mmCIF file of C-alpha atoms in Angstrom:
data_model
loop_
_atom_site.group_PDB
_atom_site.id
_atom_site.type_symbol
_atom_site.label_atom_id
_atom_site.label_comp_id
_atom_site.label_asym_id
_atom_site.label_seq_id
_atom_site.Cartn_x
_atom_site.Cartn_y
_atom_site.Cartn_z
ATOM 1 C CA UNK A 1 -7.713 -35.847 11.387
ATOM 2 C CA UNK A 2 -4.846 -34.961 13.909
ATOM 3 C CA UNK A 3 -3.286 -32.433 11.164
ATOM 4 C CA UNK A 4 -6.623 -30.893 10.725
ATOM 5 C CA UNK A 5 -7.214 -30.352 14.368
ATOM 6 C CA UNK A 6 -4.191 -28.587 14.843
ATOM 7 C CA UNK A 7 -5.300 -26.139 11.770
ATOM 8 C CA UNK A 8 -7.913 -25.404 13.577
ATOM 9 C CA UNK A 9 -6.344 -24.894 16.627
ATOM 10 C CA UNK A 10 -3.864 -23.040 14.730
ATOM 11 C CA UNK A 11 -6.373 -20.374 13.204
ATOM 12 C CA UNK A 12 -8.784 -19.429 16.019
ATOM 13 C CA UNK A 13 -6.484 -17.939 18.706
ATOM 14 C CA UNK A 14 -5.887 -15.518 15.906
ATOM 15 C CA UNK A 15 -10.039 -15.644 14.814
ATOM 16 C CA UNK A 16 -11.271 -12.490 17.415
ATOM 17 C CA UNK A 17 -8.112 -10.075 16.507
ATOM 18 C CA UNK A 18 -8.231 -10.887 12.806
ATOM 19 C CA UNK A 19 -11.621 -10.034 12.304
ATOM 20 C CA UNK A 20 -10.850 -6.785 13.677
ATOM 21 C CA UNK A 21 -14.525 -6.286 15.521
ATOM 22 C CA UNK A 22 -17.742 -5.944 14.275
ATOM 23 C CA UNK A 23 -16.958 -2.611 13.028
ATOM 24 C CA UNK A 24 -15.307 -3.882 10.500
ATOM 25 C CA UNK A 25 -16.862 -4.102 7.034
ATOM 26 C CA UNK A 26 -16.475 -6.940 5.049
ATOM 27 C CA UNK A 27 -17.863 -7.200 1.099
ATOM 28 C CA UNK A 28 -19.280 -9.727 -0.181
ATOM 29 C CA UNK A 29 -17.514 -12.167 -2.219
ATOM 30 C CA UNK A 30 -19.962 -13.870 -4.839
ATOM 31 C CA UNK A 31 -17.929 -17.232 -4.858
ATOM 32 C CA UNK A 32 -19.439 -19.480 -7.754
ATOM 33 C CA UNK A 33 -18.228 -22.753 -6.602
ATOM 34 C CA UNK A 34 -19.862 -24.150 -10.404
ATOM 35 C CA UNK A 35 -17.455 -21.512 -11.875
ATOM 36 C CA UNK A 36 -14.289 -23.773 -12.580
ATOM 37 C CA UNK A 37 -12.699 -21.512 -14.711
ATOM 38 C CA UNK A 38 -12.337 -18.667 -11.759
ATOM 39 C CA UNK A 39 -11.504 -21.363 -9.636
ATOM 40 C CA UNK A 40 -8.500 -22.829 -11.582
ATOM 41 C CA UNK A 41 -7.838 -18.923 -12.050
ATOM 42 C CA UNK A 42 -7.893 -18.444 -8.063
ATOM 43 C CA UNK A 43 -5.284 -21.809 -8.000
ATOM 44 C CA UNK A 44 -2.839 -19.908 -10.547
ATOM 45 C CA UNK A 45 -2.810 -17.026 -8.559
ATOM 46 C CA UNK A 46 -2.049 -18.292 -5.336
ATOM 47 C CA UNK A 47 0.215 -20.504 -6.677
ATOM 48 C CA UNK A 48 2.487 -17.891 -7.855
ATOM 49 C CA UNK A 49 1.915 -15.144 -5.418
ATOM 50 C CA UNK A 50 1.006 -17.129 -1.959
ATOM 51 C CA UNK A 51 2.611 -20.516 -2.343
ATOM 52 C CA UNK A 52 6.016 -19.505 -1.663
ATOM 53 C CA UNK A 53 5.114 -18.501 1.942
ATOM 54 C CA UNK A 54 1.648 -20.401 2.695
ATOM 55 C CA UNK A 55 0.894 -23.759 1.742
ATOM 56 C CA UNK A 56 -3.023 -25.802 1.561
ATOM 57 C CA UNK A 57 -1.244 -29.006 3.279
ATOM 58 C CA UNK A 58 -4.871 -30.968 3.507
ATOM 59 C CA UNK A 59 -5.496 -30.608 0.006
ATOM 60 C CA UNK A 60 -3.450 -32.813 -2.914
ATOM 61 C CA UNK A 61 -2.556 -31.583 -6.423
ATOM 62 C CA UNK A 62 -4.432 -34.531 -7.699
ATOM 63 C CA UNK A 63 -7.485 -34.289 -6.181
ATOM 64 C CA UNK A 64 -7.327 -30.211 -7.559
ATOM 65 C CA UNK A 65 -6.873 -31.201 -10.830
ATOM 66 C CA UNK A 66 -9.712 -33.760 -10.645
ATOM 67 C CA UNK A 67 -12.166 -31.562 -8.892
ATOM 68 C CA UNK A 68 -11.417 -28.680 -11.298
ATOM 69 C CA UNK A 69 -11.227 -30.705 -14.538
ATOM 70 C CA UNK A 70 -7.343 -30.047 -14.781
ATOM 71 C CA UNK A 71 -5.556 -31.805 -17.063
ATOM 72 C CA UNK A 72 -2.540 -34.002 -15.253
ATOM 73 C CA UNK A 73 -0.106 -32.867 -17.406
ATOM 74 C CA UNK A 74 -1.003 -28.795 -17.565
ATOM 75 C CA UNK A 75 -1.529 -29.212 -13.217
ATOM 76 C CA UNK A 76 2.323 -30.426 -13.488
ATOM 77 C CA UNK A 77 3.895 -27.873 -16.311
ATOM 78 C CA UNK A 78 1.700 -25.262 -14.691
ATOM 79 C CA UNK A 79 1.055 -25.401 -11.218
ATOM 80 C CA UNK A 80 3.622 -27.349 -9.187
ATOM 81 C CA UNK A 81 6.756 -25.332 -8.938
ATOM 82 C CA UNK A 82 8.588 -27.910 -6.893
ATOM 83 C CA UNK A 83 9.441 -31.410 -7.377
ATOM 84 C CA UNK A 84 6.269 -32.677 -5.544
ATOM 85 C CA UNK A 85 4.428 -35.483 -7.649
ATOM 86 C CA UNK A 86 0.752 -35.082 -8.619
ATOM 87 C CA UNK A 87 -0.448 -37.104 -5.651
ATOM 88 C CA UNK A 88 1.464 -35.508 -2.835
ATOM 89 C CA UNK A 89 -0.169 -32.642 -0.944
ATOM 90 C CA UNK A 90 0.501 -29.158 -1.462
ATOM 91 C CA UNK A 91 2.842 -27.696 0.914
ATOM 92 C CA UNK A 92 5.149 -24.866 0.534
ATOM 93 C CA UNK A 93 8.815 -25.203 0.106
ATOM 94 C CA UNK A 94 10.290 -22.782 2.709
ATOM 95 C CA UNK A 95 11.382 -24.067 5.832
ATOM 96 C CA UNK A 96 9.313 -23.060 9.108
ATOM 97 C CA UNK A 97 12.388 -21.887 10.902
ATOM 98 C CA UNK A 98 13.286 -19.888 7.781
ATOM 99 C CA UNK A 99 9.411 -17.768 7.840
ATOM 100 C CA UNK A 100 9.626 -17.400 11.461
ATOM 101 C CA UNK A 101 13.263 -15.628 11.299
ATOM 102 C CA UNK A 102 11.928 -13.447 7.848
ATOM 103 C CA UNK A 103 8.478 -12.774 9.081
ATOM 104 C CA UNK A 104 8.406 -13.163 12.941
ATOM 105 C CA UNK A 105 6.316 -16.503 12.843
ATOM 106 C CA UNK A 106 5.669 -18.920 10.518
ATOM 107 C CA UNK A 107 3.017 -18.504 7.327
ATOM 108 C CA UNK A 108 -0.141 -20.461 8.581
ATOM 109 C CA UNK A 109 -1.197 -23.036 6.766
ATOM 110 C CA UNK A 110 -4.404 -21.538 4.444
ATOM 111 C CA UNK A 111 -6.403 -25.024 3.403
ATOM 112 C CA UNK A 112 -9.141 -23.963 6.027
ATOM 113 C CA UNK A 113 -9.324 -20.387 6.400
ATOM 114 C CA UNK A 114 -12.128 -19.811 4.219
ATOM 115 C CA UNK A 115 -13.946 -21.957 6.235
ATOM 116 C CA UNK A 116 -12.801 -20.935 9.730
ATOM 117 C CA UNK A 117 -13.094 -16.644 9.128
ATOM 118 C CA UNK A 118 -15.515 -17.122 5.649
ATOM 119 C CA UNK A 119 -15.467 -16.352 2.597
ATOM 120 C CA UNK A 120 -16.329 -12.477 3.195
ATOM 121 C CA UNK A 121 -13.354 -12.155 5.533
ATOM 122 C CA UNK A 122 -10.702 -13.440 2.806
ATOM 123 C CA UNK A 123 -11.836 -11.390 0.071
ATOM 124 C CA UNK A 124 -12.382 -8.371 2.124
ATOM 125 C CA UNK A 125 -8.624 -8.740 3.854
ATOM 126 C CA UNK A 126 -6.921 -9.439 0.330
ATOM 127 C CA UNK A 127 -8.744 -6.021 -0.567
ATOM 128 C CA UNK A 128 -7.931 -4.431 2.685
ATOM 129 C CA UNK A 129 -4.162 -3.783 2.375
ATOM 130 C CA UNK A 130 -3.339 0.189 2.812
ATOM 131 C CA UNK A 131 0.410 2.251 2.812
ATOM 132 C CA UNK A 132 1.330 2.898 6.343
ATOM 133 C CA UNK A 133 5.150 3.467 6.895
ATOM 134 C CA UNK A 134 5.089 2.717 10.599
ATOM 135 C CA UNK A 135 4.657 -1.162 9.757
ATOM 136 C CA UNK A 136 7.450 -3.526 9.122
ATOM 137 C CA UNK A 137 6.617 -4.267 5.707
ATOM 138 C CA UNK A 138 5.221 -0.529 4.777
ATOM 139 C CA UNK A 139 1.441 -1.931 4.651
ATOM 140 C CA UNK A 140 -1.365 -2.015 7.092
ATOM 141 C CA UNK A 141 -4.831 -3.470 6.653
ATOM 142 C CA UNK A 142 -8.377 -2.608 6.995
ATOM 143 C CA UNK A 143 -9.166 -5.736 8.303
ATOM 144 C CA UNK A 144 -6.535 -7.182 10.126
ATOM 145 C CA UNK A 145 -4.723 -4.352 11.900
ATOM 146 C CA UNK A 146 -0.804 -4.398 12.650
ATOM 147 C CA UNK A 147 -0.515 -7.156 9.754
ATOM 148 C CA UNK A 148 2.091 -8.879 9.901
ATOM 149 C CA UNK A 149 2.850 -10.028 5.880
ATOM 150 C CA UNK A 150 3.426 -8.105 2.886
ATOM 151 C CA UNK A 151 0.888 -7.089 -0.099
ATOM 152 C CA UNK A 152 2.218 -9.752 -2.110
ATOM 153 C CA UNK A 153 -0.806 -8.400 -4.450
ATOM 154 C CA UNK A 154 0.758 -4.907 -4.743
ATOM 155 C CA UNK A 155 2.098 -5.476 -8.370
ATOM 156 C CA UNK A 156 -1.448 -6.082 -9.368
ATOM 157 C CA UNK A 157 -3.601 -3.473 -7.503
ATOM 158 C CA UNK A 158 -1.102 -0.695 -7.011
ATOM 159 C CA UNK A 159 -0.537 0.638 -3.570
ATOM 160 C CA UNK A 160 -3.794 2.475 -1.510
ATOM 161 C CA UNK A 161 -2.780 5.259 0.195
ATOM 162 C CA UNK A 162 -4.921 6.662 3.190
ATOM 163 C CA UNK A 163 -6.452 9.987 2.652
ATOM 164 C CA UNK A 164 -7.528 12.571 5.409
ATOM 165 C CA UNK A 165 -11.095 11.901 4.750
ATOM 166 C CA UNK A 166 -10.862 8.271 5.395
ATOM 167 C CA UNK A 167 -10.686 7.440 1.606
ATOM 168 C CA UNK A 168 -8.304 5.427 -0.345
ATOM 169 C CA UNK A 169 -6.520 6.357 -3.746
ATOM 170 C CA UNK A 170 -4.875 3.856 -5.387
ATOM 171 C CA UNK A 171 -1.490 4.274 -7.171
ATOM 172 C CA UNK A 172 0.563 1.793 -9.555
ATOM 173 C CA UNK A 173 -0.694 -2.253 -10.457
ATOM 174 C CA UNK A 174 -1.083 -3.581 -13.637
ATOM 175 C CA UNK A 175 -5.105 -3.857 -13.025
ATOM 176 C CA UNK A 176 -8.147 -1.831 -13.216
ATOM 177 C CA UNK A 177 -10.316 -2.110 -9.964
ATOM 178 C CA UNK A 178 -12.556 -4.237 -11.526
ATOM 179 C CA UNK A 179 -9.969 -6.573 -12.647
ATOM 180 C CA UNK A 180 -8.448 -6.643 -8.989
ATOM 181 C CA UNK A 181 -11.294 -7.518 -7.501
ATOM 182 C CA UNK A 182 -12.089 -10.063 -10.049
ATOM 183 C CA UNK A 183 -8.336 -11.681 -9.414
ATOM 184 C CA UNK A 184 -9.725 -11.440 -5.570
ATOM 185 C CA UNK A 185 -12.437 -12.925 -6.220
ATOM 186 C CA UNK A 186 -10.669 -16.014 -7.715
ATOM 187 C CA UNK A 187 -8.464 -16.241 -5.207
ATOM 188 C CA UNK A 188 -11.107 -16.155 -2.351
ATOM 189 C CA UNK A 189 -13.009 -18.927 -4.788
ATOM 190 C CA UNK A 190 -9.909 -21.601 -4.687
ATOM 191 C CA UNK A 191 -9.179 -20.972 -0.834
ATOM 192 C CA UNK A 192 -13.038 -21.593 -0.228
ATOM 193 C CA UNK A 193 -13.184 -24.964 -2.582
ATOM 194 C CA UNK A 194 -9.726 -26.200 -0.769
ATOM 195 C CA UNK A 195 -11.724 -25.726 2.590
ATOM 196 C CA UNK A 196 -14.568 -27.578 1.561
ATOM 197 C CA UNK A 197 -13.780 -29.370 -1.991
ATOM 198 C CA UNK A 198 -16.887 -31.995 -1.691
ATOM 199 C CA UNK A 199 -19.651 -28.934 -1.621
ATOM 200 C CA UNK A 200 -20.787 -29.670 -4.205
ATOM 201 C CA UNK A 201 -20.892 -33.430 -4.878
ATOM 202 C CA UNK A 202 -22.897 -32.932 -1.097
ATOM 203 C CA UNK A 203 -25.477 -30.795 -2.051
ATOM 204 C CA UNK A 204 -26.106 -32.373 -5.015
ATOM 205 C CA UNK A 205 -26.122 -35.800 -2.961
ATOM 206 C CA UNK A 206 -28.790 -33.924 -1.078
ATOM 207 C CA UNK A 207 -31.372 -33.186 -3.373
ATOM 208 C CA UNK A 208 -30.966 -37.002 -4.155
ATOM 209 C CA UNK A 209 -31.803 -37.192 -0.665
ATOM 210 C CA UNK A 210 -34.887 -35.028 -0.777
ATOM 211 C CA UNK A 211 -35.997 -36.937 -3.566
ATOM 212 C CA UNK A 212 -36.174 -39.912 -1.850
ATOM 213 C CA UNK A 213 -37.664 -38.627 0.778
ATOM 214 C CA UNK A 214 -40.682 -36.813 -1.011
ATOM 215 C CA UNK A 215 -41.196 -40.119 -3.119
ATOM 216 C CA UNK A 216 -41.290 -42.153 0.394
ATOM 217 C CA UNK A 217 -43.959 -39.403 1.746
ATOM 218 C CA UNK A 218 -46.271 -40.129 -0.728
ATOM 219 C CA UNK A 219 -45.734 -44.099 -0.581
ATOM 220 C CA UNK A 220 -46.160 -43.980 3.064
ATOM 221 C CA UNK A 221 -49.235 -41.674 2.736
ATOM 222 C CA UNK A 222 -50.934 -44.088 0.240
ATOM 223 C CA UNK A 223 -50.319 -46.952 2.424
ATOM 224 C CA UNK A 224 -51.478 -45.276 5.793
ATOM 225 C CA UNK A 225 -54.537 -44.307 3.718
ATOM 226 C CA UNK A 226 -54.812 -48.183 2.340
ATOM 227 C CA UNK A 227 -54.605 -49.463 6.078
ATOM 228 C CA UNK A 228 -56.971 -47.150 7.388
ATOM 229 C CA UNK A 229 -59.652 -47.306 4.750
ATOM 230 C CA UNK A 230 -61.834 -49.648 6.716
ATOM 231 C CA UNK A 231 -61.471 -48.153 10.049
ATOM 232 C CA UNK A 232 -63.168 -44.843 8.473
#
């Protein structure tokens, strides 16, 4: 509980400036939480192009592989790149001091930030990322301006570059648009399931729920009518 708070803590100083105003647009991103196979997609993804830098420390490789029906031995050979063990939690391998001296600060922690700036906000910023040479890393984005990381994504989208109308054209990246903002889409999926991995069993605990209750509305309305009978 104390880790979490801190997350929290962590991510909303930074909530108002990363949303960048209610100016900013932000698409919708369709995340099918029944989808399994975009989710383990999503998990492959950020395992090779955001796990280096970010880690989901409140979530455990175990628990992934249960939750997404991952077989132990493919969640080892294929998505633990360090020596962790399948029960451990999933935390990056560089050191903090290390991102704060490459980067200026230190990769934030991304188990909750689906839940924290939605679902809408990650797939939008992981879209959002535009050529600007004035910017440390040679990228700006829509969404969060003056950011402060890399497109680690650039090999797969190709590079936008601003045009004088406002418009985008993108160069380079081994995928279509479609493609990129399927990858996107999986990636936004597996962030959104780490922030909230019993969704589902709880909603389908609540229509259990409802159940009960509709069965116990008409048991209680036959008896109020069986008590009352001779007072009408």
């Amino acid at each position: 509980m104390k880790k979490l708070l801190i997350a929290l803590v962590t991510l909303l100083p930074s909530l108002a400036i990363a949303a960048g105003g209610s100016n900013v647009h932000l698409e919708s991103a369709n995340v099918d939480f029944h989808d399994k196979e975009s989710l383990e997609r999503g998990l492959n993804l950020f395992q090779q192009y955001c796990s280096g830098c970010h880690s989901t420390q409140y979530q455990r490789y175990g628990r992934v592989a249960e939750d997404l029906d991952i077989s132990v031995d493919d969640m080892r050979q294929k998505y633990i790149f360090t020596d962790a063990k399948i029960g451990e939690l999933m935390e990056n391998a560089i050191p903090p001091a290390d991102a704060a001296k490459w980067f200026g600060a230190a990769a934030p922690d991304l188990t909750l930030v689906a839940r924290v700036r939605g679902q809408d906000w990650v797939y939008s910023y992981l879209k959002g990322f535009y050529k600007d040479e004035s910017r440390p890393f040679g990228v700006n984005n829509t969404v969060f301006p003056l950011v402060g990381m890399p497109h680690v994504l650039e090999d797969l989208q190709g590079i936008p570059v601003k045009q004088e109308d406002g418009t985008f054209v993108t160069t380079g990246g081994s995928m279509n648009a479609e493609e990129y903002d399927q990858a996107v889409r999986d990636i936004t999926g597996f962030l959104a399931y780490s922030a909230d991995p019993v969704k589902l069993e709880r909603e389908a605990l609540g229509w259990w729920v409802l159940g009960f209750l509709f069965i116990f509305f008409i048991v209680a309305y036959l008896l109020k009518k069986e008590y009352w009978k001779d007072v009408h």
